[in-house]
C-alpha positions as a Python dict, from the first residue, in 0.01 Angstrom:
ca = {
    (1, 'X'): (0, 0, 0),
    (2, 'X'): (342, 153, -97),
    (3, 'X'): (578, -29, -319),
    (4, 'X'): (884, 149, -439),
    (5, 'X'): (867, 188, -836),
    (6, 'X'): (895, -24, -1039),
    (7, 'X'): (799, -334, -790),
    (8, 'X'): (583, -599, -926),
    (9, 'X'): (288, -687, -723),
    (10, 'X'): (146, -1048, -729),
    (11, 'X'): (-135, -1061, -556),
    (12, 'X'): (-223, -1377, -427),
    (13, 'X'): (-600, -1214, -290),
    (14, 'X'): (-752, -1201, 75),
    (15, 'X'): (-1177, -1207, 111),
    (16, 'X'): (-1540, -1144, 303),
    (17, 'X'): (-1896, -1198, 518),
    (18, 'X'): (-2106, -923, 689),
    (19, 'X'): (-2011, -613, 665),
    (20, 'X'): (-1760, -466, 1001),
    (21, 'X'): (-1511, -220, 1063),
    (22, 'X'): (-1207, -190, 841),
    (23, 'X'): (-868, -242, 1040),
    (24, 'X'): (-547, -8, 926),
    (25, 'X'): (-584, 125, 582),
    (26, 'X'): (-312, 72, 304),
    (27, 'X'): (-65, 388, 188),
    (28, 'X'): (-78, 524, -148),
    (29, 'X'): (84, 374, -398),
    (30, 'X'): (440, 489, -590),
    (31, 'X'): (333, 587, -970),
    (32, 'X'): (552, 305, -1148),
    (33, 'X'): (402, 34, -912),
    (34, 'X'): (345, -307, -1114),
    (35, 'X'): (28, -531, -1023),
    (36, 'X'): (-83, -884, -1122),
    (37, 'X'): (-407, -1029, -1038),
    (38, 'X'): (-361, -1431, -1082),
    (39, 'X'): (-710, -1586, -1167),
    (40, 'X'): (-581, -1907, -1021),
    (41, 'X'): (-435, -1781, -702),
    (42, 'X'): (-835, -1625, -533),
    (43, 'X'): (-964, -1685, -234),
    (44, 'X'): (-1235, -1883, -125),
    (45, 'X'): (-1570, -1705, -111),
    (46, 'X'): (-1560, -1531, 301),
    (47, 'X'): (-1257, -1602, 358),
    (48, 'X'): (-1234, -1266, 515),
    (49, 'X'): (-1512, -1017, 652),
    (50, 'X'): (-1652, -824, 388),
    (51, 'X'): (-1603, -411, 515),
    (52, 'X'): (-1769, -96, 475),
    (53, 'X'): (-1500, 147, 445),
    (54, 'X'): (-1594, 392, 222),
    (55, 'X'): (-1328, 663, 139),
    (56, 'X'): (-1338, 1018, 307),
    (57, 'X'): (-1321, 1340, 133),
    (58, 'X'): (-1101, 1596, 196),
    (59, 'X'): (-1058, 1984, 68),
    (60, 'X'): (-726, 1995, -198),
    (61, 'X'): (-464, 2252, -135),
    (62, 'X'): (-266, 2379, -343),
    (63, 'X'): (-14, 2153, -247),
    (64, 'X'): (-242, 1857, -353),
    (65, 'X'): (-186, 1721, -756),
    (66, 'X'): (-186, 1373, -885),
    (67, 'X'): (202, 1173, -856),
    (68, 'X'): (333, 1109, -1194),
    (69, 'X'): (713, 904, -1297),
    (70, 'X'): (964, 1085, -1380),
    (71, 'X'): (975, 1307, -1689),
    (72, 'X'): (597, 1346, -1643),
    (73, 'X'): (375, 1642, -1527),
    (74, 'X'): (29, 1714, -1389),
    (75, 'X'): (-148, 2025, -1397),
    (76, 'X'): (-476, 2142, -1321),
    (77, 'X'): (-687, 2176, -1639),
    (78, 'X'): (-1000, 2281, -1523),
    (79, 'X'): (-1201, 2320, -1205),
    (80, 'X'): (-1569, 2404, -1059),
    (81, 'X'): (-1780, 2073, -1221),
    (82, 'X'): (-2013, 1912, -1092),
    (83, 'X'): (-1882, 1537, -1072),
    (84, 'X'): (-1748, 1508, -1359),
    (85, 'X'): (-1717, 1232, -1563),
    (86, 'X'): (-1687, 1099, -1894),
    (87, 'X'): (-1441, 1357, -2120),
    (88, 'X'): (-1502, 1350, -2531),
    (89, 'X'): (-1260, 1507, -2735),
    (90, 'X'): (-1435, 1604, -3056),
    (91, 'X'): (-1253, 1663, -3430),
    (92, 'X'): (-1277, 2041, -3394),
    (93, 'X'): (-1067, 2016, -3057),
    (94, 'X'): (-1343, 2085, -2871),
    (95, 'X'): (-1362, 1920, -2489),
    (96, 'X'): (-1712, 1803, -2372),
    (97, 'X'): (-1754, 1689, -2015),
    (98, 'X'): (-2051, 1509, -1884),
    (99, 'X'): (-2244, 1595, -1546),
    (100, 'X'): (-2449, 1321, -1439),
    (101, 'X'): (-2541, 1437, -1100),
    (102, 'X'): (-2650, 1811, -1246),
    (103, 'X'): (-2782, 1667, -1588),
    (104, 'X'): (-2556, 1825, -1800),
    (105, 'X'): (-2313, 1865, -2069),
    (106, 'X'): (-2049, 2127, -2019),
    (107, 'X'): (-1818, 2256, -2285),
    (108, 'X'): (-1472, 2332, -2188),
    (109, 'X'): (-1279, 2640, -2334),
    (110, 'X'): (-954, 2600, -2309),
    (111, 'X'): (-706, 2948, -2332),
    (112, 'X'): (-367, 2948, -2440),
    (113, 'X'): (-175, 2707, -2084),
    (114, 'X'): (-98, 2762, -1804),
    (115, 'X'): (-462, 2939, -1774),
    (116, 'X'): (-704, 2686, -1672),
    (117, 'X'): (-1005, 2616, -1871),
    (118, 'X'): (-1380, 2699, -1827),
    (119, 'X'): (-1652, 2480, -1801),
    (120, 'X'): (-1984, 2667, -1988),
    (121, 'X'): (-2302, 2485, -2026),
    (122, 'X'): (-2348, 2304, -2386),
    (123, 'X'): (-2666, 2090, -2288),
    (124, 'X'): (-2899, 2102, -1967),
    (125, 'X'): (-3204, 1954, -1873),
    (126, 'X'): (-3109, 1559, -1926),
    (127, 'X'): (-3170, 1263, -1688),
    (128, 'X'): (-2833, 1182, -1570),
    (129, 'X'): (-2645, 1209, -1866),
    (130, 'X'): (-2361, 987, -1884),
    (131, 'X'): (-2193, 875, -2224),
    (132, 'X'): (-2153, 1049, -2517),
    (133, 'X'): (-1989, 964, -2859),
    (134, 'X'): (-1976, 1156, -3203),
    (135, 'X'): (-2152, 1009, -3582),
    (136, 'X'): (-2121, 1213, -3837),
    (137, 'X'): (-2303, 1561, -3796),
    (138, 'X'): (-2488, 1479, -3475),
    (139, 'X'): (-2392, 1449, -3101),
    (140, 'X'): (-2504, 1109, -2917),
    (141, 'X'): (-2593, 1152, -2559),
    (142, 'X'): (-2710, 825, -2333),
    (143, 'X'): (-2884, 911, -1995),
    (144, 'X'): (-3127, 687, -1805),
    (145, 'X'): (-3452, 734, -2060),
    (146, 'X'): (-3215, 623, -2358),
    (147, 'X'): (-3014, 741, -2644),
    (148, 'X'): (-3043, 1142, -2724),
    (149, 'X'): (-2926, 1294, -3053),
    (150, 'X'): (-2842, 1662, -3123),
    (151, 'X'): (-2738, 1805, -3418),
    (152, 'X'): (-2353, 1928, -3419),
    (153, 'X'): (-2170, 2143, -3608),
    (154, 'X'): (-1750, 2241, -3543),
    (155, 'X'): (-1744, 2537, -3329),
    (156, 'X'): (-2094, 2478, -3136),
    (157, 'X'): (-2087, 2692, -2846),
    (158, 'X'): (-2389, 2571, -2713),
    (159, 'X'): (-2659, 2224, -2866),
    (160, 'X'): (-2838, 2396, -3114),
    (161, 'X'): (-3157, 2255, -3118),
    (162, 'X'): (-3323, 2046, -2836),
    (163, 'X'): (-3235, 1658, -2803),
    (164, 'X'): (-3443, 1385, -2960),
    (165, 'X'): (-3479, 1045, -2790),
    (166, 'X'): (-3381, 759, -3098),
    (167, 'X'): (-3455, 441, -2842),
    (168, 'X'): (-3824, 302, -2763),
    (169, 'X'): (-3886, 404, -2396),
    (170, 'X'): (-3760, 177, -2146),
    (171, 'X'): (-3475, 98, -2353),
    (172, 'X'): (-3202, 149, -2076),
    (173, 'X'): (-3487, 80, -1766),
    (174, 'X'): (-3434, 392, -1578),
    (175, 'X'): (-3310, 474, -1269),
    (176, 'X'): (-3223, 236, -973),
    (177, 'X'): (-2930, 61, -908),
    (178, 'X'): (-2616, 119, -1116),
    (179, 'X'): (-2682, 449, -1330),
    (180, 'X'): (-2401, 492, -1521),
    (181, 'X'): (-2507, 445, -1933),
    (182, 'X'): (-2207, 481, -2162),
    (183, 'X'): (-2229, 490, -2538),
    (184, 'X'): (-1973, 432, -2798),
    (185, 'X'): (-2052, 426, -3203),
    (186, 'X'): (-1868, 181, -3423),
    (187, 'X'): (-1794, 330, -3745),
    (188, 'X'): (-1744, -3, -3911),
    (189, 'X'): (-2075, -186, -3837),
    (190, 'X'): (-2280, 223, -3786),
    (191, 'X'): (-2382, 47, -3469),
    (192, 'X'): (-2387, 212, -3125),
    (193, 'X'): (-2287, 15, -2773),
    (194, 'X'): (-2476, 65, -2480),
    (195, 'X'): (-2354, -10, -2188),
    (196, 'X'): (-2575, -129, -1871),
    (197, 'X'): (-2531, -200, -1499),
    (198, 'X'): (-2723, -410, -1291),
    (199, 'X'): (-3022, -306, -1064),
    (200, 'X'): (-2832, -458, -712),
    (201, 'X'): (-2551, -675, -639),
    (202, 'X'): (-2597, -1021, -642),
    (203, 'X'): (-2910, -1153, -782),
    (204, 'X'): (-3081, -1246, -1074),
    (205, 'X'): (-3203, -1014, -1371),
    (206, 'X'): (-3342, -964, -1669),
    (207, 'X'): (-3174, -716, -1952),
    (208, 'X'): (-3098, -502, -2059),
    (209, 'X'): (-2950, -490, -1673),
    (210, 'X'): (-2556, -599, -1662),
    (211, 'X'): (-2518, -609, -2010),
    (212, 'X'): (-2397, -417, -2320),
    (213, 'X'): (-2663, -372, -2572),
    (214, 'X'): (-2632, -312, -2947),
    (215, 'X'): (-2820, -35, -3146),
    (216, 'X'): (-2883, 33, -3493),
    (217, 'X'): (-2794, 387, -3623),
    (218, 'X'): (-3122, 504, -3572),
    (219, 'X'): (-3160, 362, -3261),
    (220, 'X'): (-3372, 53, -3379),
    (221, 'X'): (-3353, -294, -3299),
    (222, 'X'): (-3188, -316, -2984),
    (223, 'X'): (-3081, -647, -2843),
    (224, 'X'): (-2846, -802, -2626),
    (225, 'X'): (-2475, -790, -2741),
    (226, 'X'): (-2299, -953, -2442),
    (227, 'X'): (-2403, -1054, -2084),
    (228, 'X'): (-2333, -1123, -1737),
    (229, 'X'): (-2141, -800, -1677),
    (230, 'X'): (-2207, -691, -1328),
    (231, 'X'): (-2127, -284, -1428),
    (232, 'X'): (-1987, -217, -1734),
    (233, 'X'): (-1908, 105, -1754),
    (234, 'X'): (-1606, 209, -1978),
    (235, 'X'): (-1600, 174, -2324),
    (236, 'X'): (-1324, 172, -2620),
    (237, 'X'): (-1270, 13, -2925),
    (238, 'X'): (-870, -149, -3030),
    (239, 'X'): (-731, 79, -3310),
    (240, 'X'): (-661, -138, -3603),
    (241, 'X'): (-919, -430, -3488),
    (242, 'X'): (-1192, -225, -3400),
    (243, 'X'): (-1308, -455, -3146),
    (244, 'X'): (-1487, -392, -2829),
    (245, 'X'): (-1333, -355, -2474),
    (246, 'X'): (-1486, -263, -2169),
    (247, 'X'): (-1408, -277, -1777),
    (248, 'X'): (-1659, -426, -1531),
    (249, 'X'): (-1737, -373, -1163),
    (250, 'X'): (-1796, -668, -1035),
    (251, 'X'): (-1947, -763, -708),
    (252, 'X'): (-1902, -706, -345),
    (253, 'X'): (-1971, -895, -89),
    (254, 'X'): (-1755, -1178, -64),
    (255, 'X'): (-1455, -1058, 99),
    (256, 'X'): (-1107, -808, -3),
    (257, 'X'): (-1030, -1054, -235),
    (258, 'X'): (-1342, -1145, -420),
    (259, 'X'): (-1411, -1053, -721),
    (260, 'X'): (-1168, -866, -900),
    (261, 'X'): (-1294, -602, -1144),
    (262, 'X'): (-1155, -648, -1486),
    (263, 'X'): (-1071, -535, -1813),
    (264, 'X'): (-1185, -732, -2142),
    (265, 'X'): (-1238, -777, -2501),
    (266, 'X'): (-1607, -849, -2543),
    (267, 'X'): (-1753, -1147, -2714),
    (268, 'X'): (-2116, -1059, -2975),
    (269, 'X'): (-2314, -1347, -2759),
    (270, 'X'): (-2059, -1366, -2504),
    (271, 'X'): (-2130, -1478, -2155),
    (272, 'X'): (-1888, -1354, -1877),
    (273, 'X'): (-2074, -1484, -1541),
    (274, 'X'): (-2243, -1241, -1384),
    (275, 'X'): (-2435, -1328, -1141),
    (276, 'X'): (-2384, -1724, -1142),
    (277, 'X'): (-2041, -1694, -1110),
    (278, 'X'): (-1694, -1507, -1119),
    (279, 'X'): (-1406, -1501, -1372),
    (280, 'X'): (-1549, -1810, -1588),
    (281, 'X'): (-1659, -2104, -1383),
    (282, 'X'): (-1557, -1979, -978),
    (283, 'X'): (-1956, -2042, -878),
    (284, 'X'): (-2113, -1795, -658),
    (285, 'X'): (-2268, -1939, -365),
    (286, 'X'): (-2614, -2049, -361),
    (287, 'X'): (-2697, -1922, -728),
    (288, 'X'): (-2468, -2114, -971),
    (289, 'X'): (-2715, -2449, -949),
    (290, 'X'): (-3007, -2282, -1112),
    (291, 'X'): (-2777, -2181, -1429),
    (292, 'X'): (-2530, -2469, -1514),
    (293, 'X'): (-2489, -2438, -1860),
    (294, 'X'): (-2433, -2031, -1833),
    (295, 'X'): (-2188, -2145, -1624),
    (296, 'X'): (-2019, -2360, -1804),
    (297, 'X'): (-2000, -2091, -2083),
    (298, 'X'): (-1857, -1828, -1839),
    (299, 'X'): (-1587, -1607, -2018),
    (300, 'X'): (-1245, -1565, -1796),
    (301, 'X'): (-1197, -1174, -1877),
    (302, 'X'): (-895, -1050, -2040),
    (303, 'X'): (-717, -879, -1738),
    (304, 'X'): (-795, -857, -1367),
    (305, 'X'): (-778, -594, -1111),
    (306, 'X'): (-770, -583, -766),
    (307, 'X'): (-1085, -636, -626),
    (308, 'X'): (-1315, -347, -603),
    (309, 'X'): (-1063, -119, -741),
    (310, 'X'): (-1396, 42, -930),
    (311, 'X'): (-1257, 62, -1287),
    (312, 'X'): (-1442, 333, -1448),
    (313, 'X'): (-1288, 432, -1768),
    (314, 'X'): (-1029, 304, -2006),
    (315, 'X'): (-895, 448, -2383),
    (316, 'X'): (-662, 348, -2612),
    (317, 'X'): (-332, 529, -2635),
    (318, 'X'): (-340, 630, -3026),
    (319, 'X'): (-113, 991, -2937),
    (320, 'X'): (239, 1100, -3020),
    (321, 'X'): (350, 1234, -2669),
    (322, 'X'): (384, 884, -2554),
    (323, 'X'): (491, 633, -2833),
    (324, 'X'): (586, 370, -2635),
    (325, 'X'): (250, 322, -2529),
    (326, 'X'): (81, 346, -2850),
    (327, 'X'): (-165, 13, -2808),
    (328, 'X'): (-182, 36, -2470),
    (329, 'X'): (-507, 75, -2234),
    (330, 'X'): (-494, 339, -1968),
    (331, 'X'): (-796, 327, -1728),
    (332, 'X'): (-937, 499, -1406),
    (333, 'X'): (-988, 334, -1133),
    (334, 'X'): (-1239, 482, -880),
    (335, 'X'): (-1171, 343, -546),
    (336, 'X'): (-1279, 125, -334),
    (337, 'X'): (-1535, 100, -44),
    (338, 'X'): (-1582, -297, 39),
    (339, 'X'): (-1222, -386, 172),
    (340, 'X'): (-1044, -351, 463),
    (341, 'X'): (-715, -201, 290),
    (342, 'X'): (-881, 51, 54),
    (343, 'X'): (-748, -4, -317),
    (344, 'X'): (-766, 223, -624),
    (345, 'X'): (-780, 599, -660),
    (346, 'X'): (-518, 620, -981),
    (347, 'X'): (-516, 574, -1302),
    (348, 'X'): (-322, 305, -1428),
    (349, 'X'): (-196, 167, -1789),
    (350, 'X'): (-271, -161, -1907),
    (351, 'X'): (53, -280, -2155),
    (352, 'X'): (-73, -456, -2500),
    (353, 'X'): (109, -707, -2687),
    (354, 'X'): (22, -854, -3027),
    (355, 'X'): (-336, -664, -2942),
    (356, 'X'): (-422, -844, -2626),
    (357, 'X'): (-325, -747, -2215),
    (358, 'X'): (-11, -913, -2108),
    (359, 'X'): (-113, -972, -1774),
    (360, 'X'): (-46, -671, -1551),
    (361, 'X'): (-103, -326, -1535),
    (362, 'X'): (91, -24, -1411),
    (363, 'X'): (17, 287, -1196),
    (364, 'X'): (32, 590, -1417),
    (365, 'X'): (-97, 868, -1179),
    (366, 'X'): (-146, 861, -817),
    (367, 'X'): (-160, 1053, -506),
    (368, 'X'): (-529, 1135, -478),
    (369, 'X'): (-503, 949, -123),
    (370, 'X'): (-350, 1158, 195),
    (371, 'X'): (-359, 935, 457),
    (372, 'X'): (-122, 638, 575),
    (373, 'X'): (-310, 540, 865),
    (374, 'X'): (-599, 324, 989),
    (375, 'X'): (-929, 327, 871),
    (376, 'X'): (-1104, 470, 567),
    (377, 'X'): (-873, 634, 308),
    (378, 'X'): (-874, 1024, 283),
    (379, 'X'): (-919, 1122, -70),
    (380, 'X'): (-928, 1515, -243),
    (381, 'X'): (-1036, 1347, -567),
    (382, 'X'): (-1123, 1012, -774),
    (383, 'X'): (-1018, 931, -1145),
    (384, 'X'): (-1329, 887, -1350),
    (385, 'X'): (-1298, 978, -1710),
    (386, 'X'): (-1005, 980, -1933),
    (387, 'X'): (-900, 1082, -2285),
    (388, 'X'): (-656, 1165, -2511),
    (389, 'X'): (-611, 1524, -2598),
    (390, 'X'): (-468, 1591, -3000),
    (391, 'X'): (-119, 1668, -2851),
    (392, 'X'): (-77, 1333, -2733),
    (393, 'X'): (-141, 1407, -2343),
    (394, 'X'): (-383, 1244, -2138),
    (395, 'X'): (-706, 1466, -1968),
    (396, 'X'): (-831, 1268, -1694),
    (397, 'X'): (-1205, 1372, -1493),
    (398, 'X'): (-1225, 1377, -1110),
    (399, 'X'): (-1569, 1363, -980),
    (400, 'X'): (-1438, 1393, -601),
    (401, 'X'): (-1278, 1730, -663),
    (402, 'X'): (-1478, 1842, -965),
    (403, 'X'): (-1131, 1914, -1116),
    (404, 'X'): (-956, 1770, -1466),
    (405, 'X'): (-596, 1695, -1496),
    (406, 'X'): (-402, 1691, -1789),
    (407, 'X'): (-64, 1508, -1802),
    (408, 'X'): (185, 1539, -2005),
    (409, 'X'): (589, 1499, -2101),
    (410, 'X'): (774, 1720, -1874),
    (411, 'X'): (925, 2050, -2012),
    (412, 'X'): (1314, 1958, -2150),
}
């Protein structure tokens, strides 16, 4: 879908059923492009066939770099990962990049620009290893057997001494299903947050599936902090209020329009649906009977996106580069595979007011799509990490491509 910049996009949504053949696939979006997802404007459950139109990848020449507004620039940072995807920038400056799908941690050294930066091993040998977050003297690692600690010192080359698992076993219940498990540490409470996706789509589980979990320092007495959240996967806490955001992947199934993923402050106790119903009280179809009172407690989320635009990342924009969007979220969004008119592949910002979304969100950086025509979109990368780099530009992770991209203010 191409809208010239800065249009504003009110989506009023289309849906799904079994899964067919997509019709003609939407263009790639203009970076500046303004979106609204209405909670009150959704279709009704199948309203449309739900599609399997997964995106297609295609080999990036040189001519190939994400689209940025104006004033902006995007230049290849690093390249050669193995899907990478969460980014932590560490006090010493130091870049870590986790590699789920080769279990590892790479380390990036970064020369004086424009050389690009190489990816060296830190930490091998993990089970998927996902999120990672800094306490103190010691690096946190979360893979599918739990929470992993290893000792770190500024300067570390290379983990000096071999992980040690702080959860019980069966903390984070493996592999199967969603495997993403992303870890932040609140300073405040010396808690850690755990996030966990569910084992399928639609259907009822236990936890710690589709929930975020809570952790004492020493990985102790783990409970439930929030639930029904299909796939929570980003996390990030507000400067100044410290509290909790994540974005959720929510289900597929029920048609283009249905449901869209979201972005949202998160509740200690809160209940936000998942998978009795959608966006507070919408009910899903056959399972919202059994639960009526969960129901009835459903949290609306903060901000919505289009549906199954796979939000996979968000941070908050603390830098200098950018102060006009100090307080604002900027988040990834994967790309989608279960509607006709394939959505996503950009990052996007999310403007704050008075420390809450005000409703719409923006496309930052686009252009990992080719194609304009029918059928499955052609894609040379997908956004999946994000952070903010000590000079106030933004590093974002492309698991497609196995590339990073940092943007930045253009040159005067």
């Amino acid at each position: 879908m191409r809208s010239p910049a800065p249009a504003l996009l009110a989506l009023s949504l289309l849906v799904a059923g079994p899964f067919t053949a997509p019709p003609a696939a939407a263009q790639d979006v203009a970076p500046g492009t303004r979106f609204q997802v209405r909670p009150d404007a959704l279709p009704k459950p199948y309203a449309t066939d739900a599609v399997a139109n997964s995106s297609e990848s295609v080999a990036r020449t040189d001519a190939m770099r994400p689209r940025v507004p104006k004033g902006m620039t995007a230049t290849l940072f690093a390249t050669g990962l193995s899907g990478p995807r969460q980014i932590l920038v560490l006090p010493d400056r130091s870049i870590l990049v986790s590699e789920p799908s080769a279990g590892r941690i790479s380390r990036l050294v970064a020369p004086n620009p424009p050389a690009r930066a190489r990816a060296m091993p830190f930490l091998t040998g993990l089970d998927e290893p996902y999120g990672m977050t800094l306490r103190r003297d010691a690096l946190y690692i979360a893979d599918l057997d739990g929470l992993w600690r290893v000792p770190y010192a500024a300067g570390d080359a290379k983990a000096q001494a071999k992980p040690q698992r702080i959860t019980p076993e069966g903390a984070f219940d493996g592999g199967n299903g969603h495997h993403s498990r992303n870890v932040i540490w609140d300073p405040a409470s010396d808690r850690f947050f755990v996030s966990i996706g569910s084992r399928g789509n639609i259907a009822e589980e236990t936890a710690p599936r589709a929930t975020i979990q809570v952790f004492a320092a020493d990985g102790s007495g783990g409970r439930t902090y929030a639930s029904g959240l299909r796939n929570p996967i980003g996390l990030a806490l507000q400067p100044g209020t410290g509290r909790l955001y994540t974005v959720v992947n929510e289900r597929d199934g029920l048609g283009n329009g249905l449901v869209p993923d979201y972005l949202t402050a998160v509740r200690e106790n809160g209940f936000y649906g998942w998978p009795y119903s959608y966006l507070g009280q919408n009910p899903q179809p056959d399972l919202a009977d059994k639960q009526p009172d969960l129901v009835k407690a459903a949290i609306v989320p903060d901000l919505l996106f289009e549906s199954h635009s796979a939000p996979l990342d968000l941070v908050f924009y603390n830098g200098s580069m950018f102060p006009d969007w100090r307080g604002d979220a900027l988040v990834t969004l994967h790309g989608s595979w279960n509607r006709a008119d394939p959505i996503g592949y950009m990052v996007v910002r999310v403007p704050f007011r008075d420390g809450k979304p005000q409703g719409g969100y923006e496309a930052l950086a686009t252009g990992f799509r080719v194609n304009k025509g029918d059928g499955a979109a052609q894609v040379w990368g997908r956004p999946a990490g994000i952070a903010v780099l000590p000079d106030g530009s933004i590093l974002v992770s492309d698991d497609e491509g196995g590339t990073l991209w940092r943007i930045a203010k253009a040159a005067d």
